[in-house]
Coordinates of C-alpha atoms in Angstrom, one line a residue:
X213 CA 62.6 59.8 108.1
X214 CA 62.7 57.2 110.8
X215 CA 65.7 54.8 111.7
X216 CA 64.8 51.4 113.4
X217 CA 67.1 48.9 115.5
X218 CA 66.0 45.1 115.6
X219 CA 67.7 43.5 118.5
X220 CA 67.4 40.0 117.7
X221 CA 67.1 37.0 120.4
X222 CA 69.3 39.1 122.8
X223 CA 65.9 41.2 123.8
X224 CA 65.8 40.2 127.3
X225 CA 69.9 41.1 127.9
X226 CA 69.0 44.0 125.9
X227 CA 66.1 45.2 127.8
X228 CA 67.5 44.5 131.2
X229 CA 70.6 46.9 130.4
X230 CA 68.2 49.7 128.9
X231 CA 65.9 49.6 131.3
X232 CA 68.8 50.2 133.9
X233 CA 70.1 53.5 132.0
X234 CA 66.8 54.6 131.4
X235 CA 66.2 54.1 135.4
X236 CA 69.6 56.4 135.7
X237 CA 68.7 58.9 133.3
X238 CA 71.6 58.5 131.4
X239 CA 69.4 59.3 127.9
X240 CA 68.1 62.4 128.3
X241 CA 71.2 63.0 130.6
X242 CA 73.8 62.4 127.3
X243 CA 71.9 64.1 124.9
X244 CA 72.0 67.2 127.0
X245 CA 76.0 66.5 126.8
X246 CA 76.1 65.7 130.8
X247 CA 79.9 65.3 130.9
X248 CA 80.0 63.2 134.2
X249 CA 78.3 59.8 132.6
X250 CA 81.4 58.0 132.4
X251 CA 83.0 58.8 135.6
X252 CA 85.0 61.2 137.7
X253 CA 88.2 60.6 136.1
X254 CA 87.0 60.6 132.2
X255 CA 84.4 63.9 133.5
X256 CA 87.6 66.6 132.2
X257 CA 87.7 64.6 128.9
X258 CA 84.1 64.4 128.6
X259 CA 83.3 68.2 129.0
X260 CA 85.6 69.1 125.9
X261 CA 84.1 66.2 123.7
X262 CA 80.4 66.1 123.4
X263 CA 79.9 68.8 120.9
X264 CA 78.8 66.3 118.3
X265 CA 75.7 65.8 119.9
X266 CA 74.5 69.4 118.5
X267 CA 76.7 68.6 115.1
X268 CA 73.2 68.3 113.5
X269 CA 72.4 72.1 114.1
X270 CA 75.6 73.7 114.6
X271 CA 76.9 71.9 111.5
X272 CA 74.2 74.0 109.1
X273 CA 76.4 77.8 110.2
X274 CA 78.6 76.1 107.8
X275 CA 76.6 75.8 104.8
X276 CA 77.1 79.1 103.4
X277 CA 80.3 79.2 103.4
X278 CA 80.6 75.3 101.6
X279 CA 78.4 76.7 99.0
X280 CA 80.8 79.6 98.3
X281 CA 83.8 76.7 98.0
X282 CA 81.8 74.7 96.1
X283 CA 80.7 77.7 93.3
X284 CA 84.2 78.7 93.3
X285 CA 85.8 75.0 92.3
X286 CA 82.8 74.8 89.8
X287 CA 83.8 77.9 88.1
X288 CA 87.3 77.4 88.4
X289 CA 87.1 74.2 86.8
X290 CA 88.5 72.6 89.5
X291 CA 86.6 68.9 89.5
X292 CA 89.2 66.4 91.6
X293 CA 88.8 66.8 94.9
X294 CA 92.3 65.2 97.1
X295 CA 91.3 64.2 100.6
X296 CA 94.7 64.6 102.6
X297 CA 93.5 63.0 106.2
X298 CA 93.3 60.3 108.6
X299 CA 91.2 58.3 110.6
X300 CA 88.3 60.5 112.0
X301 CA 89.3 63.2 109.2
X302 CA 89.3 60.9 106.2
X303 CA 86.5 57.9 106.7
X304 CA 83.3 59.7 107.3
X305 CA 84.1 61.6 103.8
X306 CA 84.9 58.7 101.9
X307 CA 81.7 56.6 103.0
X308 CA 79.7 59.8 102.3
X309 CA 81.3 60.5 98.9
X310 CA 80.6 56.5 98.0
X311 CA 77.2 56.5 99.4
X312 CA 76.0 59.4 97.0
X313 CA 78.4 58.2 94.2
X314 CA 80.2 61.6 93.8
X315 CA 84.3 60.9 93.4
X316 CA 86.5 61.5 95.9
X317 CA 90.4 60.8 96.0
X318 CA 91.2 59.9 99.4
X319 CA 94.9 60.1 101.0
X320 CA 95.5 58.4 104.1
X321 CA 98.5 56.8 103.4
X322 CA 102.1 57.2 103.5
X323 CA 102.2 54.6 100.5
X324 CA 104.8 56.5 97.8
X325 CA 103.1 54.2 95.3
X326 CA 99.3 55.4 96.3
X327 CA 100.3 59.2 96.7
X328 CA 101.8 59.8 93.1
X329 CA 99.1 58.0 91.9
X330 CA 96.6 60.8 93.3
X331 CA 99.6 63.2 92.2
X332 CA 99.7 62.2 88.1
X333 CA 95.9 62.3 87.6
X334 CA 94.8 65.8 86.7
X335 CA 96.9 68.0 88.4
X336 CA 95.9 71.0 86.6
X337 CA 92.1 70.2 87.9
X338 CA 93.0 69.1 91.5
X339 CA 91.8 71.1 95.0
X340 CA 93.5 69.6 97.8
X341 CA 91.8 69.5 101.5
X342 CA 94.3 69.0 103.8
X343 CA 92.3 68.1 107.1
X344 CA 93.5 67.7 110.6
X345 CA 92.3 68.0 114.1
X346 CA 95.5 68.4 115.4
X347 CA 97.5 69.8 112.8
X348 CA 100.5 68.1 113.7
X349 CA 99.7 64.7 111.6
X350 CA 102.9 63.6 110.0
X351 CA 101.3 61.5 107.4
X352 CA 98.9 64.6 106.5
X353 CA 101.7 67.4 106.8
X354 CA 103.9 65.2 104.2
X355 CA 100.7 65.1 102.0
X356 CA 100.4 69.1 102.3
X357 CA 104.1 69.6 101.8
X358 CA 104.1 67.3 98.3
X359 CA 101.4 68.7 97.0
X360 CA 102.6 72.5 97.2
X361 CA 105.7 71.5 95.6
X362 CA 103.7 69.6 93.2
X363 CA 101.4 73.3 92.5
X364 CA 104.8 75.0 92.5
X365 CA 106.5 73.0 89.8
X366 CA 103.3 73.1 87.9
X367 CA 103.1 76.9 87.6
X368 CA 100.5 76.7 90.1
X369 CA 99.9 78.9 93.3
X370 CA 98.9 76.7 95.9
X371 CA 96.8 79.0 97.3
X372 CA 94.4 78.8 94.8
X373 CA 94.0 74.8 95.4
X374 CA 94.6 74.4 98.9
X375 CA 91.6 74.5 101.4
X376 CA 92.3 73.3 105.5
X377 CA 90.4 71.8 108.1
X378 CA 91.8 71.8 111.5
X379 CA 91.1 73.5 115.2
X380 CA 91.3 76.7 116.0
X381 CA 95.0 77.3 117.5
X382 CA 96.5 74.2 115.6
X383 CA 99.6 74.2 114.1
X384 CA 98.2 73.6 111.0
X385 CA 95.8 76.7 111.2
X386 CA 99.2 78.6 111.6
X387 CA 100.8 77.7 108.7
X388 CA 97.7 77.5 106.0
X389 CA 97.3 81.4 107.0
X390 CA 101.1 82.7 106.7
X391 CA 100.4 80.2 103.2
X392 CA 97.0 82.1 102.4
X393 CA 95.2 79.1 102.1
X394 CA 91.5 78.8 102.5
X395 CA 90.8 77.6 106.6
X396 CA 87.4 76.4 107.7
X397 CA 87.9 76.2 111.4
X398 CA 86.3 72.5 113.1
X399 CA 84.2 72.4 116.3
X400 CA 86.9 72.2 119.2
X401 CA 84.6 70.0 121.1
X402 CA 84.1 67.2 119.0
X403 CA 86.9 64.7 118.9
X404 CA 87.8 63.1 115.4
X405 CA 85.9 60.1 115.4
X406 CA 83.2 62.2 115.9
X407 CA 83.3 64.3 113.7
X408 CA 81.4 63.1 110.9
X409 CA 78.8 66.0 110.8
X410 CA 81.4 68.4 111.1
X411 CA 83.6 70.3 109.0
X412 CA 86.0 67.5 108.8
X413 CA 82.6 65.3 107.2
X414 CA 81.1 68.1 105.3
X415 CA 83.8 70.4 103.7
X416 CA 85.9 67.7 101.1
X417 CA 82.3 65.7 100.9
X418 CA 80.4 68.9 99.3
X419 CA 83.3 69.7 97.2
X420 CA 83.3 66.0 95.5
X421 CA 79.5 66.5 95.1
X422 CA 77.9 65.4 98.3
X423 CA 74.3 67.1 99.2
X424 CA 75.4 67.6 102.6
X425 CA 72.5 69.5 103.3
X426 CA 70.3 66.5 103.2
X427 CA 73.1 64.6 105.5
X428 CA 72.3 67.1 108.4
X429 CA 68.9 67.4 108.1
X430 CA 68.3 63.0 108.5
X431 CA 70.7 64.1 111.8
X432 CA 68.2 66.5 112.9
X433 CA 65.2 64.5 112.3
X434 CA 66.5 61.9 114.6
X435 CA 68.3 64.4 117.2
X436 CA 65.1 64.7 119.4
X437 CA 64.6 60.8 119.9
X438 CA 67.8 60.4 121.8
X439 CA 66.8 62.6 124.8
X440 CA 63.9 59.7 125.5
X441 CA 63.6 56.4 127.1
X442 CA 61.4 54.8 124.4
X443 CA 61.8 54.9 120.9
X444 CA 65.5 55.8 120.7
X445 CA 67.5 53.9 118.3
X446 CA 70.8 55.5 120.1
X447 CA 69.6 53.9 123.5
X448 CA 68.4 50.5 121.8
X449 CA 72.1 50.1 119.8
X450 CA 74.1 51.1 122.9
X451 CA 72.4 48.5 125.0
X452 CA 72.5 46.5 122.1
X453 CA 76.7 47.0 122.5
X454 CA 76.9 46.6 126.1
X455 CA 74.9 43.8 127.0
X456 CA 76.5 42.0 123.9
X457 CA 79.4 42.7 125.7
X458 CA 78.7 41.7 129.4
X459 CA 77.4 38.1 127.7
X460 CA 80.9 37.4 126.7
X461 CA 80.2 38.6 123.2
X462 CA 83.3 41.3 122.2
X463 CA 83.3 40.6 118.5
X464 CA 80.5 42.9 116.5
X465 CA 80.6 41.5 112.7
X466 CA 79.2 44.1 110.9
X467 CA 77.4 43.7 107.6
X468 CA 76.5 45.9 104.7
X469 CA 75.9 43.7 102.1
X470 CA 72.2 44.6 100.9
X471 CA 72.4 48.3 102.2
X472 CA 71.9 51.4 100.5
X473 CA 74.9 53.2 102.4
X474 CA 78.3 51.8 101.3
X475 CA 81.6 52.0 103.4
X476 CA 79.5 52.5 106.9
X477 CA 81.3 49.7 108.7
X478 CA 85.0 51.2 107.9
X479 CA 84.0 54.1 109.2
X480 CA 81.9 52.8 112.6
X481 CA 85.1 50.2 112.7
X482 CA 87.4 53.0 113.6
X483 CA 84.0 54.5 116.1
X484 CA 83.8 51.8 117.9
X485 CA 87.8 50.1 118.1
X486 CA 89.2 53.5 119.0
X487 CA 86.3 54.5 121.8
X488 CA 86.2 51.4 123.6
X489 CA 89.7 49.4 123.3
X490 CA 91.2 50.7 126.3
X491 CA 92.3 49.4 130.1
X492 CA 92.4 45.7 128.8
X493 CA 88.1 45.9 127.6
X494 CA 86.8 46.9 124.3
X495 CA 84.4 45.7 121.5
X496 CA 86.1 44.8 118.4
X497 CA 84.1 45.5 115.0
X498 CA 85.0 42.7 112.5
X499 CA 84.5 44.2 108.6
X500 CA 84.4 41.5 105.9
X501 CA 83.3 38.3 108.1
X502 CA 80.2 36.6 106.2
X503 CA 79.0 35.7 109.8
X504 CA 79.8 35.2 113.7
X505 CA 81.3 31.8 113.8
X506 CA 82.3 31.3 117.2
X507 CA 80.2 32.4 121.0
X508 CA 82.2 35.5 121.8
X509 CA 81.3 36.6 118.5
X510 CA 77.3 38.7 117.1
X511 CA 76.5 40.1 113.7
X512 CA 74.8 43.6 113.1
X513 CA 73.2 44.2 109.6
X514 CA 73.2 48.2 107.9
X515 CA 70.1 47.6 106.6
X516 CA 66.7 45.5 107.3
X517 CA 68.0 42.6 106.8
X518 CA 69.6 40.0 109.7
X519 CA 68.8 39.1 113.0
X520 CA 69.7 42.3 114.2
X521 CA 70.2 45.6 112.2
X522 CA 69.7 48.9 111.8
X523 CA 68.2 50.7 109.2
X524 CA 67.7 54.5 108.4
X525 CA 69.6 56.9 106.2
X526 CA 73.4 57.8 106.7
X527 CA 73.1 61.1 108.3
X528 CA 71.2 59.9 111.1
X529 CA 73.2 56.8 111.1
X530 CA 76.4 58.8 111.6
X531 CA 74.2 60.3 115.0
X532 CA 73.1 57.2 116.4
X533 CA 76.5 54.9 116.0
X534 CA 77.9 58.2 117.8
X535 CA 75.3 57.7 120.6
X536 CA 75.4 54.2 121.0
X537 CA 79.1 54.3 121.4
X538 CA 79.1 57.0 124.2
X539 CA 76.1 54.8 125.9
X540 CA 78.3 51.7 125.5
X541 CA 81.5 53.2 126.8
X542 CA 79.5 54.0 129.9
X543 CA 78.3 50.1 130.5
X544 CA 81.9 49.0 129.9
X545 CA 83.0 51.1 132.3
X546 CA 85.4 53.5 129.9
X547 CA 86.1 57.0 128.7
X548 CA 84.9 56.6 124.9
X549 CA 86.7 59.6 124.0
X550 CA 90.3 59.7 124.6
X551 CA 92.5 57.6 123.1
X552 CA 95.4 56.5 125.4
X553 CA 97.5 54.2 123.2
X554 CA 97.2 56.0 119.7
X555 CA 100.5 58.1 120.4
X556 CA 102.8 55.0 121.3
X557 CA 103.2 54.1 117.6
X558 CA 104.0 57.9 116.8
X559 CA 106.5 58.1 119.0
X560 CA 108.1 55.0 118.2
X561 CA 107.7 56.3 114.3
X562 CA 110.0 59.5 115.5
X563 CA 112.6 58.1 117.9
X564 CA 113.2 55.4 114.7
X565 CA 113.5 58.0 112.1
X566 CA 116.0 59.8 114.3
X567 CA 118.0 56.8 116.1
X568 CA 118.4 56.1 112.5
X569 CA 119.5 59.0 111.4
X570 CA 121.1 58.8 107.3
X571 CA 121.2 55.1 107.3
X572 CA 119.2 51.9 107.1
X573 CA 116.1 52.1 109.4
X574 CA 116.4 48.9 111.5
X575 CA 114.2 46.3 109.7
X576 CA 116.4 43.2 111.0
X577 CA 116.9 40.0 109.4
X578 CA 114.5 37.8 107.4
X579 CA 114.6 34.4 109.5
X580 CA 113.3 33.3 105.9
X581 CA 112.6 33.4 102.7
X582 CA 109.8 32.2 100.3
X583 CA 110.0 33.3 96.5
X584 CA 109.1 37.1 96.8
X585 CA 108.2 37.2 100.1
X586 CA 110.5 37.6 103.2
X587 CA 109.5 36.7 106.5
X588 CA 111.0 38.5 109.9
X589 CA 109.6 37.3 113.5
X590 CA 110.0 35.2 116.0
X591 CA 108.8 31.5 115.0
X592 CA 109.6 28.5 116.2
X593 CA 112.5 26.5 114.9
X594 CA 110.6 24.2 112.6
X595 CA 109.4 27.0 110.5
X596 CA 110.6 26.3 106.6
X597 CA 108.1 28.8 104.5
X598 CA 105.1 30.6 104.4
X599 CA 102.6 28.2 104.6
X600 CA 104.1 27.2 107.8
X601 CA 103.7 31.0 109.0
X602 CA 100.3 31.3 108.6
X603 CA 99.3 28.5 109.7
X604 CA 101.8 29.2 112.9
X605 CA 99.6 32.5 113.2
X606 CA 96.2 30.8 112.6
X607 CA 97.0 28.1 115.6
X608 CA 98.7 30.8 117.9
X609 CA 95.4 32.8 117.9
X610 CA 94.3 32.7 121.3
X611 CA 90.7 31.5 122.5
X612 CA 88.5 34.4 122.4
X613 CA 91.2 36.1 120.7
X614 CA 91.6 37.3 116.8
X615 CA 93.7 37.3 114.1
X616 CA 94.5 41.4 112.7
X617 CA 96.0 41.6 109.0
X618 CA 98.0 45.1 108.5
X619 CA 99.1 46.2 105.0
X620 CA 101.6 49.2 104.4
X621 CA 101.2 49.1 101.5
X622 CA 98.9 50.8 98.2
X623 CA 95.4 49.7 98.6
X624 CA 94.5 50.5 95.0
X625 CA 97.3 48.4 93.7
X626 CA 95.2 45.8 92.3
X627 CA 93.0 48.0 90.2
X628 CA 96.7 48.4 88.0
X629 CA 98.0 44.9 88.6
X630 CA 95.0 42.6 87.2
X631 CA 94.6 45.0 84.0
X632 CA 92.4 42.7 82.0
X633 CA 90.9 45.1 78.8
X634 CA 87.2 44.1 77.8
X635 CA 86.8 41.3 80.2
X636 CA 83.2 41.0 81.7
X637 CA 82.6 42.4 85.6
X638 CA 82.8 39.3 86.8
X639 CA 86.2 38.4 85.2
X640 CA 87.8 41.7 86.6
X641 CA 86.2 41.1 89.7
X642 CA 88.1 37.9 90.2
X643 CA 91.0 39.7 89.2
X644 CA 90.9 42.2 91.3
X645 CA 90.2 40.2 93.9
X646 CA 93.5 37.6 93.1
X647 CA 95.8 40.7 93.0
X648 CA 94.4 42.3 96.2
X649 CA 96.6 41.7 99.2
X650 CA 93.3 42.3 101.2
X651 CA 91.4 38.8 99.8
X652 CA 93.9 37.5 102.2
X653 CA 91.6 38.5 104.9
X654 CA 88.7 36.1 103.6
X655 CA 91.5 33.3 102.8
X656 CA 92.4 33.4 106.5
X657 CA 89.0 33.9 108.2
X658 CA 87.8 31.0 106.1
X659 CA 90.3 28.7 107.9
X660 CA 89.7 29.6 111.2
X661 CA 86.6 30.1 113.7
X662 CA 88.3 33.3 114.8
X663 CA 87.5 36.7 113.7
X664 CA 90.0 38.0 111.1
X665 CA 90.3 41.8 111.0
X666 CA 92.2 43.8 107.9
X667 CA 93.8 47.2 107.9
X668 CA 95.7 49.7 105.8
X669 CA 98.6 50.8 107.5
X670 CA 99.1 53.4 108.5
X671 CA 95.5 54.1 108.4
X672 CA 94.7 51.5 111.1
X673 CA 97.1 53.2 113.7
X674 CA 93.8 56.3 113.7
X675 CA 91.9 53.0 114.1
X676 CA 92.0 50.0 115.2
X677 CA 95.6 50.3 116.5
X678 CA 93.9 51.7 119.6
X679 CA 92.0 48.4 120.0
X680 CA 95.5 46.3 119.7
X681 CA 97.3 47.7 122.4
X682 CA 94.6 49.0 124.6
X683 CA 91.9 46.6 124.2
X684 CA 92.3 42.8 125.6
X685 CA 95.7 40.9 125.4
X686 CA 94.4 38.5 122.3
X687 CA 95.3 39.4 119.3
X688 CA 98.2 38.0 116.8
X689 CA 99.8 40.2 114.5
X690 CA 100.4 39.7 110.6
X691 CA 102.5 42.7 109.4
X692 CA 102.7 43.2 105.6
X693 CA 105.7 45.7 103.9
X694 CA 106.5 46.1 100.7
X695 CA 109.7 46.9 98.4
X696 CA 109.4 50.7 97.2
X697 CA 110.3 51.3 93.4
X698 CA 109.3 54.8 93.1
X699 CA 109.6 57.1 96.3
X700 CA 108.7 60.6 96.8
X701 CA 110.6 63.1 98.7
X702 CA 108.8 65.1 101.4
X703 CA 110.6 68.3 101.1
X704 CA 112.0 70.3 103.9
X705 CA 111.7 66.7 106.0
X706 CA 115.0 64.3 106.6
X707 CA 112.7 61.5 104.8
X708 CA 111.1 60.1 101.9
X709 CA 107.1 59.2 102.5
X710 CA 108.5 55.3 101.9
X711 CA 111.2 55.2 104.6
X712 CA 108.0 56.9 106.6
X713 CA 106.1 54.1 106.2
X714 CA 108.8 51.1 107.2
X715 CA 109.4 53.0 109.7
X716 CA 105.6 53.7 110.8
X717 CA 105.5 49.8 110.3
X718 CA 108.2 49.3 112.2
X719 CA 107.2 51.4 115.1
X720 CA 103.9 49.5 115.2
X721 CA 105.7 46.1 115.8
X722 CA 108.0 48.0 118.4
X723 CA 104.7 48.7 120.6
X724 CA 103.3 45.1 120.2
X725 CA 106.4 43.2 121.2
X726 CA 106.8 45.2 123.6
X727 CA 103.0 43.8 125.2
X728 CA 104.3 40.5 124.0
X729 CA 102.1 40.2 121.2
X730 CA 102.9 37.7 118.7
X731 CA 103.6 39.3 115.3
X732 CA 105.3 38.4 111.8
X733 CA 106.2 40.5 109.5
X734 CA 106.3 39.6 105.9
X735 CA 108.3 42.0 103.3
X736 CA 107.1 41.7 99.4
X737 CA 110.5 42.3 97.6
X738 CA 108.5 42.1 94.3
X739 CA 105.0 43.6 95.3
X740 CA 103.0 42.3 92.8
X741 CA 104.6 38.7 92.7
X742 CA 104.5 39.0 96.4
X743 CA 100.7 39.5 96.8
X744 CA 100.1 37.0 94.2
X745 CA 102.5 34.5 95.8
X746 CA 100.8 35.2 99.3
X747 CA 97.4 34.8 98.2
X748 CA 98.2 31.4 96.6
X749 CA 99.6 30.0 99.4
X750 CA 96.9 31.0 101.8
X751 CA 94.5 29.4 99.2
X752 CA 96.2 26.0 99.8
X753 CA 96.1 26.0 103.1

């Protein structure tokens, strides 16, 4: 096993800053788990967060009990496995599940749409894992709670097909034992972006068929190189990150195109955006650019190819990103484990669903409208349809600032809406791509020399929503909603998942105004005539 890290032109930046944390110790002092690295004030924070360095060990006391899971859904019969997480507990599982091409139904949505899809397909052969760190997730506790009525209606205990993740102590742990549901208890000291070798990584990933054995044991292998001060690939990446980052260069585009590992940049997205936006500095991963286009911006390859990369298999991939991270955090000057602005959008969520009450949630008034697509913001006078709006956004993107697409609404959408029978890959391909609300991502970013970042809402908020309100005033805000035709109830809650997620939407756009972030937000009345209509525009631009 080895894992290598090419550094490009930047080697003298990069040397100078590796060279100064090797000449403070700080390798050999983080992979000991030295909690005072990043300061006196992060040092409480720290102590309670640096149990992922020892993931690659500690993670294996797991392994007999996953086998048992595993042999018991085999037997059973029991072959979809329903991921019910987000962010930290949800990403890591999905890029390991589509690395080793072993299915894997992921939830991390409040999308009605998206959630009965998952609901309608085999039933009868589902196991749920319903993972959280916290055990107080609303978007996961809705999943759990429609799923046991789901088992319930079906004739089906739902102790047999529900497994949790969570902390010891959580809420969550509380109710899956008065429930009798399997619970596999996390590390307490890992934090959730971190927890890729962890139960939150390994249980729902060796269920769907993932050798998670051979995951831990590439960690291992590489575990003893990030105690040294030559030949670490954590140290090299981390000064890679920071002195990047004190040149002026904040944008990492990250590329996968020609890698064996698929999905990494999602999950080293939410890594990076969620440890390092914060106090006004941050790095902001870029997923789907082609290339840096402008001088705040650098491109890192998975893989051997590019000017700078990094190669090695995902386990230890997962390890060194993790490293690297915690070593940049410490050159920006941050705490790369707590997230400060995460629980703004929450709480705005809450006090919405409440203020509310039984009637409309407060989505305003569209200040236009073009076909199927509404448009609510505050635009300038001159504003007479959506081609105006995003080319409004486009020019109102600051210098050194970025443009940050955010979709509530189903991400698989376009797999039913360009339906094409015995066309040839390349045909659905294209129309996939014309139905997916996410090709307006590349539309954009090919108009523009700024970076162009997409999300699924509400799965950004574990994300980048940290980045957007913590990290540097620069970013403009395109808000996507769409019109719900088939809600589900979340029973013994005062809502349905789809008035969750306008007002989850909502409560987003409450925090960015309130920072004076410019934002629009466009609401597809028709979803499929909306996307369509969107992406057509964007294309004439």
């Amino acid at each position: 096993m080895s894992i290598d890290v090419g550094i490009g032109g930047d080697a003298d930046a990069v040397r100078a800053v590796r060279e100064s944390l090797t000449a403070e110790g700080v390798p050999a002092a983080l992979a000991a788990g030295d909690p005072s690295l990043w300061g006196a004030r992060s040092q409480a924070e720290a102590t309670i967060r640096l149990g992922w360095l020892n993931l690659p060990l500690t993670g294996r006391e797991l392994l007999p009990e996953i086998v048992n899971l595993v042999e018991k859904a085999q037997a059973e019969g029991l072959d979809h496995v329903v991921l019910a997480g987000m962010g930290g507990s949800s990403l890591a599982p999905e890029v390991i599940c589509a690395t080793e091409d072993v299915p894997l139904t992921v939830l991390d949505t409040t999308d009605p749409h998206q959630v009965r899809r998952a609901l309608e397909d085999r039933l009868e052969r589902t196991l749920v894992v319903v993972a959280s760190k916290s055990g107080a997730t609303i978007e996961t506790d809705s999943h759990r709670r429609i799923y046991e009525k789901a088992f319930v209606d079906a004739g089906i205990d739902p102790a047999d097909r529900i497994i949790v993740v969570t902390d010891p102590g959580s809420p969550l742990e509380q109710t899956a034992i008065e429930s009798g549901y399997q619970v596999i208890l996390a590390d307490p000291n890992v934090g959730g972006r971190y927890s890729a070798l962890s139960a939150f990584g390994l249980v729902p990933s060796a269920l769907a068929g993932a050798d998670v054995s051979r995951l831990l044991d590439d960690a291992a292998a590489v575990r003893p190189l990030l105690a040294q001060n030559e030949g670490n690939p954590g140290l090299e990446l981390g000064a890679l990150l920071g002195a990047e980052y004190l040149a002026g260069r904040d944008k990492l585009i990250l590329l996968d195109s020609l890698s064996e590992i698929n999905g990494l940049p999602d999950w080293i997205e939410q890594l990076i955006a969620e440890s390092t936006g914060k106090q006004g500095k941050g790095i902001l991963p870029v997923v789907g650019a082609e290339a840096a286009e402008d001088d705040d911006q650098y491109t890192v390859n998975i893989g051997r190819d590019g000017e700078r990369s990094i190669d090695g298999p995902l386990g230890a991939q997962f390890l060194v990103w993790e490293y690297a991270t915690a070593i940049a955090g410490r050159v920006l000057g941050i705490d790369p484990f707590d997230q400060p602005n995460v629980a703004e959008s929450k709480e705005n969520t809450l006090r919405i669903l409440e203020e509310a009450g039984d009637g409309p949630l407060p989505a305003g008034t569209p200040v236009l409208t073009d076909g199927p697509v509404e448009v609510y913001g505050d635009l300038p006078g001159n504003t007479k349809d959506l081609a105006d709006v995003l080319t409004w956004l486009l020019q109102a993107v600051p210098d050194r600032g970025y443009l940050a697409i955010m979709a509530y609404l189903d991400r698989e959408a376009a797999f039913d809406a360009a339906a094409v029978g015995d066309a040839s890959f390349e045909e659905l391909t294209e129309a996939w791509a014309s139905a997916d609300v996410a090709t307006l991502r590349a539309l954009l970013d090919y108009r523009t020399d700024r970076p162009v970042t997409f999300g699924w809402g509400p799965r950004f908020l574990h994300s980048t929503g940290q980045f957007h309100k913590g990290g540097p005033a620069a970013g403009t805000f395109l808000q996507i909603t769409g019109a719900v035709t088939n809600d589900i109830d979340v029973p013994d809650m005062p809502y349905t998942l789809g008035r969750l997620q306008l007002a989850q939407a909502l409560g987003d756009l409450r925090a960015l105004a309130s920072r004076g972030r410019p934002a629009v937000r466009l609401h597809l009345t028709d979803r499929i005539a909306g996307v369509r209509h969107l992406l057509s525009v964007a294309e004439e631009l």
